[in-house]
XYZ file of C-alpha atoms in Angstrom:
460
model
C -29.459 -28.178 -27.439
C -26.801 -27.784 -30.263
C -23.470 -25.594 -29.236
C -22.805 -23.703 -32.033
C -19.724 -21.133 -32.554
C -20.014 -21.104 -28.907
C -23.775 -20.256 -28.558
C -26.258 -22.609 -27.253
C -29.088 -22.963 -29.797
C -32.669 -24.769 -28.996
C -34.021 -25.752 -32.286
C -37.599 -26.195 -33.284
C -38.297 -29.646 -34.777
C -38.821 -28.332 -38.240
C -35.428 -26.469 -37.856
C -33.754 -29.408 -37.081
C -34.640 -30.865 -40.270
C -33.089 -27.783 -41.830
C -30.172 -28.396 -39.881
C -29.754 -31.750 -40.709
C -29.550 -30.898 -44.227
C -26.868 -28.399 -43.847
C -24.735 -30.331 -41.661
C -25.234 -33.309 -43.872
C -23.181 -31.499 -46.659
C -20.726 -29.925 -44.611
C -20.237 -33.028 -42.126
C -16.915 -34.221 -44.040
C -15.430 -30.788 -44.008
C -16.629 -29.228 -40.793
C -17.933 -31.007 -37.685
C -19.802 -28.473 -35.538
C -19.377 -29.436 -31.706
C -22.580 -30.797 -30.519
C -23.263 -30.942 -26.935
C -26.144 -33.662 -26.621
C -24.678 -36.974 -27.695
C -28.514 -38.447 -28.354
C -29.216 -35.601 -30.751
C -25.810 -36.634 -32.682
C -27.474 -40.152 -32.980
C -30.810 -38.937 -34.023
C -29.337 -36.788 -36.652
C -27.436 -39.906 -37.966
C -24.056 -38.525 -37.096
C -21.259 -40.677 -35.438
C -19.349 -38.156 -33.884
C -15.715 -38.862 -32.410
C -15.358 -38.544 -28.534
C -13.769 -35.512 -28.454
C -16.436 -33.472 -30.343
C -18.759 -34.177 -27.347
C -18.820 -31.019 -25.028
C -19.060 -31.998 -21.428
C -21.488 -30.064 -19.708
C -19.792 -27.036 -17.765
C -21.022 -26.789 -13.980
C -20.140 -23.461 -12.278
C -18.371 -23.494 -9.171
C -18.602 -20.576 -6.690
C -16.002 -20.517 -4.082
C -16.667 -19.216 -0.863
C -15.052 -15.954 -0.026
C -13.757 -15.224 3.404
C -14.307 -11.612 4.330
C -12.126 -9.752 6.902
C -13.557 -8.866 10.109
C -13.256 -5.582 11.847
C -11.220 -5.141 14.838
C -10.113 -2.633 17.355
C -6.870 -1.673 18.477
C -6.418 0.628 21.494
C -4.091 3.294 21.044
C -3.172 7.043 21.382
C -2.310 9.535 18.373
C 0.280 11.984 19.398
C 2.497 14.791 17.754
C 5.839 14.243 18.930
C 8.543 16.910 17.669
C 7.662 17.477 14.486
C 6.426 13.863 13.616
C 3.036 12.551 14.337
C 1.636 8.890 14.714
C 0.387 6.329 17.243
C 1.401 5.004 20.457
C 0.441 1.680 21.551
C 0.841 -0.664 24.438
C 2.946 -3.543 23.591
C 0.167 -5.887 25.240
C -2.214 -4.746 22.715
C -0.390 -6.539 19.822
C 0.294 -10.098 18.729
C 2.760 -11.842 20.841
C 5.469 -12.204 18.254
C 6.823 -9.228 16.574
C 6.769 -10.979 13.515
C 3.013 -10.852 13.368
C 2.665 -7.083 13.921
C 3.098 -6.177 10.362
C -0.666 -6.804 9.032
C -2.385 -5.057 12.271
C -0.064 -2.157 11.980
C -0.054 -1.709 8.011
C -4.089 -2.070 8.222
C -4.260 0.560 10.884
C -2.111 3.166 9.132
C -3.976 2.406 5.819
C -0.662 0.813 3.866
C -2.106 -2.486 3.713
C -3.172 -2.103 0.017
C 0.030 0.035 -0.528
C -2.048 3.053 -0.796
C 0.014 6.573 -1.169
C -2.726 8.035 0.729
C -3.383 5.912 3.269
C -7.311 6.473 3.218
C -8.331 3.150 4.606
C -6.085 4.489 7.944
C -4.749 6.873 10.249
C -1.791 7.602 8.364
C -0.891 11.144 7.223
C 0.789 10.104 3.712
C 4.048 11.250 4.540
C 7.006 9.613 6.436
C 6.738 11.980 9.169
C 2.996 11.075 9.951
C 3.282 7.585 9.403
C 4.986 6.142 12.274
C 4.318 4.046 15.687
C 5.900 3.691 18.860
C 5.193 0.674 20.816
C 5.609 0.971 24.785
C 6.076 -1.592 27.267
C 7.183 -1.582 31.188
C 10.801 -2.649 31.084
C 12.617 -5.574 32.695
C 15.895 -3.903 32.717
C 16.975 -2.250 36.069
C 18.093 1.120 34.319
C 15.004 1.624 32.422
C 11.201 2.468 33.111
C 9.736 1.594 29.823
C 10.993 -0.345 26.361
C 10.014 1.564 23.107
C 10.032 0.050 19.688
C 10.062 2.431 16.673
C 8.181 1.443 13.817
C 8.218 3.352 10.390
C 5.291 2.445 8.151
C 5.910 2.695 4.450
C 3.696 5.056 2.578
C 2.857 3.674 -0.994
C 4.017 0.391 -0.191
C 3.176 -2.373 2.841
C 6.349 -2.440 4.306
C 7.431 -1.600 7.939
C 10.784 -0.886 9.120
C 12.045 -1.276 12.573
C 15.663 -1.044 11.910
C 16.429 2.317 13.513
C 14.966 4.885 16.064
C 13.136 8.122 15.617
C 14.129 10.920 17.899
C 10.994 12.967 17.475
C 8.634 9.943 18.050
C 10.937 8.930 21.214
C 9.831 12.714 22.175
C 6.174 11.292 23.048
C 7.309 8.280 24.930
C 7.868 9.719 27.806
C 4.650 11.661 28.091
C 2.732 8.960 27.069
C 4.446 6.480 29.609
C 3.429 9.164 32.239
C -0.169 9.734 31.422
C -0.886 5.933 31.027
C 0.516 4.927 34.298
C 3.943 3.326 33.377
C 5.821 5.648 35.368
C 5.016 6.378 39.045
C 4.673 10.057 40.036
C 5.308 10.772 43.679
C 2.623 13.401 45.011
C 3.833 16.886 44.697
C 6.700 15.734 42.482
C 6.483 18.391 39.409
C 9.414 16.913 37.392
C 10.152 13.463 36.420
C 12.830 11.655 34.590
C 11.683 8.833 32.377
C 14.285 6.464 31.414
C 13.469 4.650 27.969
C 15.320 1.789 26.398
C 15.049 1.758 22.764
C 14.909 -1.630 21.427
C 15.807 -0.560 17.694
C 19.303 0.364 18.892
C 19.774 -0.923 22.361
C 20.382 2.768 23.461
C 19.050 4.254 26.367
C 17.644 8.007 26.564
C 16.402 10.084 29.455
C 13.471 12.474 29.100
C 12.732 15.053 31.658
C 9.206 15.605 32.104
C 7.040 18.447 33.481
C 4.040 17.006 35.516
C 1.068 18.849 37.402
C -0.451 18.442 40.770
C -2.149 15.184 39.497
C 0.648 13.453 38.072
C -0.250 14.048 34.249
C 2.216 15.215 31.808
C 1.914 19.026 31.205
C 1.734 19.990 27.778
C 1.136 23.857 27.479
C 3.957 26.137 27.674
C 6.530 28.750 26.266
C 8.870 26.415 24.419
C 8.838 26.554 20.766
C 10.496 24.410 18.144
C 11.227 24.916 14.272
C 8.620 23.102 12.311
C 5.971 23.608 14.913
C 3.874 26.436 15.225
C 2.423 26.094 18.607
C 4.751 26.277 21.764
C 4.619 23.795 24.472
C 6.276 22.453 27.633
C 9.813 21.445 27.086
C 11.038 17.866 26.879
C 14.415 17.957 27.279
C 16.017 14.848 25.659
C 19.489 12.978 26.986
C 20.729 10.441 24.768
C 22.959 8.633 26.660
C 26.031 6.760 25.202
C 24.638 7.013 21.896
C 28.069 5.916 19.946
C 27.625 2.508 17.437
C 23.866 2.242 18.178
C 23.694 -0.084 15.286
C 26.881 -1.187 14.236
C 28.599 -0.845 17.250
C 31.244 1.725 16.110
C 30.918 5.723 15.943
C 33.081 5.474 12.604
C 31.770 2.350 11.245
C 34.213 2.539 8.337
C 36.937 3.456 10.498
C 37.441 6.785 8.732
C 36.089 10.332 9.405
C 35.586 10.942 5.601
C 35.324 8.203 2.694
C 35.013 8.590 -1.064
C 32.344 6.716 -2.919
C 31.646 6.844 -6.622
C 28.096 7.305 -7.580
C 26.268 6.740 -11.026
C 22.302 7.010 -11.927
C 20.476 6.944 -14.784
C 20.492 10.729 -15.555
C 24.370 10.678 -14.590
C 25.988 7.726 -15.912
C 29.467 8.942 -15.861
C 31.007 8.037 -11.891
C 30.927 10.878 -9.943
C 33.358 11.132 -6.669
C 31.264 11.979 -3.399
C 32.897 12.504 -0.182
C 31.002 11.304 2.743
C 31.099 11.047 6.555
C 29.403 7.979 8.004
C 28.320 8.357 11.675
C 26.670 6.084 13.853
C 25.001 7.897 16.836
C 21.899 7.339 17.989
C 21.014 6.283 14.555
C 23.525 5.455 11.695
C 23.867 8.682 9.066
C 25.607 9.022 5.849
C 26.772 13.236 5.439
C 27.605 14.697 2.110
C 29.482 17.692 1.333
C 27.088 19.779 -0.584
C 29.780 20.915 -2.870
C 30.201 17.292 -4.062
C 26.682 17.228 -5.654
C 26.598 18.077 -9.428
C 25.534 21.489 -9.933
C 22.974 20.310 -12.294
C 21.206 18.584 -9.533
C 21.765 21.396 -7.227
C 19.857 23.751 -9.660
C 17.193 21.487 -9.666
C 16.652 21.044 -5.724
C 16.272 18.190 -3.444
C 12.514 17.429 -4.309
C 13.286 16.702 -8.002
C 13.424 13.065 -8.904
C 17.343 13.095 -10.112
C 18.456 14.394 -6.969
C 16.418 12.018 -4.880
C 18.043 9.017 -7.179
C 21.403 10.503 -6.569
C 21.046 10.784 -3.170
C 19.629 7.372 -2.672
C 22.468 5.846 -4.644
C 24.965 7.424 -2.193
C 22.752 6.178 0.868
C 23.126 2.471 -0.721
C 26.692 2.870 -0.851
C 27.201 4.545 2.453
C 25.204 1.167 3.660
C 27.633 -1.046 2.299
C 30.337 0.684 3.589
C 28.793 0.692 7.089
C 28.319 -2.748 7.115
C 24.589 -2.372 7.128
C 24.208 -4.334 3.786
C 26.205 -6.841 1.842
C 25.125 -5.161 -1.516
C 23.465 -1.986 -2.841
C 20.781 -3.789 -3.570
C 20.208 -5.337 -0.469
C 20.531 -1.621 0.795
C 17.660 -0.761 -1.583
C 15.158 -3.044 0.244
C 16.161 -1.329 3.651
C 14.939 1.946 3.116
C 15.076 3.314 7.118
C 18.948 2.977 7.798
C 21.274 4.395 7.271
C 19.680 7.738 6.337
C 21.399 10.595 4.258
C 21.768 14.122 4.570
C 23.742 16.923 2.731
C 25.585 19.410 4.934
C 26.920 22.863 3.858
C 28.008 26.228 5.401
C 25.034 27.889 7.100
C 22.877 30.355 4.753
C 24.060 33.918 5.093
C 21.799 37.634 4.721
C 22.965 37.480 0.836
C 20.988 34.321 0.311
C 18.132 33.321 2.565
C 18.492 36.712 4.815
C 19.062 34.508 7.710
C 22.109 35.597 9.667
C 24.989 33.567 10.244
C 23.666 32.160 13.636
C 24.001 28.260 12.707
C 27.275 26.376 12.591
C 25.925 24.133 9.995
C 23.102 23.573 7.658
C 21.593 20.418 6.741
C 18.842 19.101 4.334
C 18.127 15.339 5.476
C 16.280 12.884 3.382
C 13.500 10.240 4.850
C 12.344 7.300 3.035
C 13.353 8.653 -0.368
C 12.102 12.037 0.230
C 13.160 15.710 1.609
C 12.491 15.724 4.997
C 10.814 18.880 5.945
C 13.127 19.748 9.198
C 15.465 17.487 10.680
C 15.509 14.196 12.684
C 16.190 14.366 16.000
C 18.216 11.183 15.612
C 19.921 13.284 12.731
C 20.835 16.080 14.892
C 22.504 13.507 17.479
C 25.130 12.176 14.833
C 25.588 15.482 12.885
C 26.515 16.955 16.351
C 28.843 13.992 17.250
C 30.550 14.272 13.949
C 31.290 18.236 14.652
C 33.584 16.900 17.323
C 35.631 14.388 15.317
C 38.324 15.649 13.621
C 38.498 15.315 9.710
C 35.096 14.538 9.299
C 33.240 16.750 6.687
C 30.958 18.469 9.501
C 34.211 19.091 11.672
C 35.601 20.981 8.611
C 32.180 22.808 7.601
C 32.009 24.017 11.586
C 35.628 25.328 11.418
C 35.103 27.328 8.544
C 31.930 28.505 9.779
C 33.661 29.791 12.996
C 36.576 31.503 10.887
C 33.692 33.366 8.233
C 32.343 34.418 11.655
C 35.381 36.067 13.285
C 36.135 37.618 9.725
C 32.947 39.328 9.873
C 33.097 40.418 13.591
C 37.030 41.201 13.065
C 37.651 39.175 16.259
C 38.428 35.809 17.359
C 35.873 33.757 19.186
C 36.889 31.285 21.969
C 37.268 27.998 20.884
C 34.899 25.640 23.079
C 36.847 22.646 24.835
C 35.902 19.276 23.294
C 36.878 17.686 26.512
C 33.758 18.193 28.492
C 31.021 20.142 27.009
C 30.229 22.034 23.805
C 27.281 23.807 21.815
C 26.455 23.197 18.371
C 23.798 25.169 16.250
C 22.223 23.578 13.276
C 20.011 24.855 10.616
C 17.732 22.985 8.574
C 14.611 24.104 6.330
C 12.259 24.983 8.994
C 14.916 26.651 11.535
C 17.511 26.190 14.166
C 18.107 23.318 16.604
C 20.824 23.960 19.410
C 22.449 20.643 20.743
C 24.793 20.021 23.671
C 27.431 17.488 23.441
C 28.978 16.055 26.560
C 32.290 14.205 25.921
C 33.399 11.473 28.494
C 36.849 9.959 28.995
C 39.027 9.084 26.120
C 36.949 11.796 24.197
C 34.059 9.519 24.149
C 30.477 10.985 23.437
C 28.844 10.212 26.745
C 25.138 11.999 25.613
C 23.708 14.530 23.334
C 20.836 16.651 24.804
C 18.297 18.555 22.995
C 14.609 19.481 23.343
C 11.052 18.854 21.938
C 7.513 19.172 22.775
C 4.733 16.611 22.674
C 1.096 16.848 22.591
C -2.095 13.989 22.704
C -4.478 14.338 19.943
C -6.693 11.552 20.651
C -6.891 8.129 22.623
C -9.398 5.516 21.638
C -9.671 2.771 19.432
C -8.400 2.463 15.462
C -10.534 0.428 13.864
C -8.858 -2.162 11.098
C -9.817 -4.915 8.951
C -8.201 -8.426 9.430
C-alpha cells in the first residue's frame, strides 16, 4: 500500500513498474511518503526515517451515558409564581451538590432558554424551587430554602427569599404532614424559618375537616385570574434580612452615577437601598432618562440601565465588593422603579394606590411584584427621607387636593396600611411598628394551589 497525498493506493504489479519509473525521476526533488518500508526497499529507495508513516490505530473512547433518575416533588402555584416543592431529605446531603439535580429537573442544565428538558416554564417566575424540611428550631415548624434557577444559563441562586414561593410552603407543610393539625381545627398558623435570610414568617392557613389545606375560596390577587383561599403572611422582624441593617448604606437616599453603552455620559440617579425581607434598590422614575422611558422597561437599553443601577446598589449595600462581582449575583439585590400612582388621565385607573412600582427579576421586567419587594417598599414608606416616603406624601397631597379635604395621617407608631400599584393591579400591605420605630412585621395575603405531585425524571 502506498500513501500518496493522503490517499491509500493499492497498485497492481504492472503499475508498480510505472510508479517506479515516475518516482525514479522525481525522487531527488519530491519524496512521496511511503507507508510500507519493505515496498520502499523493493523499489530501491533509501528513505530517511521521517518519511516512513506509522500505522494509525483507531481509538474508541467509552462514552459514559447519563442515567434516568427520579425526584419526588410537588408542582405548585404560589402567589404569582410557580415551581417545585421538594423535601430536603430527597436531595443530596450537602447543599453544594444540589445544583446538577435541580438544574436538570428544571431544564437549565444545558443553559436552554426554553427549559425543554425539564419542568421549568422558561421565565424567572416559573423557574423556582422551595426545599422544605422539619425545623430543629423551637420557634419554627419547618425550614424553607428558596432556589432561583436561571433561565438560559446553568446557574442557581440561593442568596435571597421569594415571598410568592413562600406562600406555598405553609400549604405544602400541612398537606405533607410536617405540621400537626388538631382534630376539629379549621385554621392553623405555620411558622416558617427561611434559611436564605435567617428570618421567620408566619402563615395563617384554612384547613378542612380532614386537616388538609383548603384551596378554593373567594380571595383574589392581581396576576392570578382565579380566586382561592386566603393565606395571610406575616414577615416577622424583616429588617436587615441579609445585611443586618434596614438602611445598609446608613442613608435613606443615596446618589449613584450610571453609564451604559448607549448612555456613555454619567447619569445621576437617586436610590433608596432597603433591606427588609429581601434587599431592594428603589429608583425614582423621574431619574430614568427620558429616552429610556420612551422605550419602555422591556427594552434592552432600559434593562441595561437598571442592571447597572442594581450593581452599584449591591456595592453600596455591601452585598458585593465590585460591580463585576455584583454582575455574577443576579438574585440579590433586586431593583425596582417607583413613581406616583397612575391617574385617570393616563391608564384609566383611579388614584387608589399610594405608590406605583415596576420591579425587575433576573434582568427582566416582573409581571407583577415580588412579595419580598412589597415588604421593603412598604417599610421604606415608613422611613423619613426615602424616595418612597416622599412619593407617598405627594400622593396624599394630590388626593387631598382632588377631594378638597385633608385626610388624616396615619400614626407611624403602631400600624399603617399602604396600597401598592404594580402592572397587574393593587396590593394592600400592613406595616406594624414596634419599639423605637422598628418595623416588627409586615403583613400581606396570597393564594396557592397544588397542581401535581409525583416524580420529576432527570438525567444525571
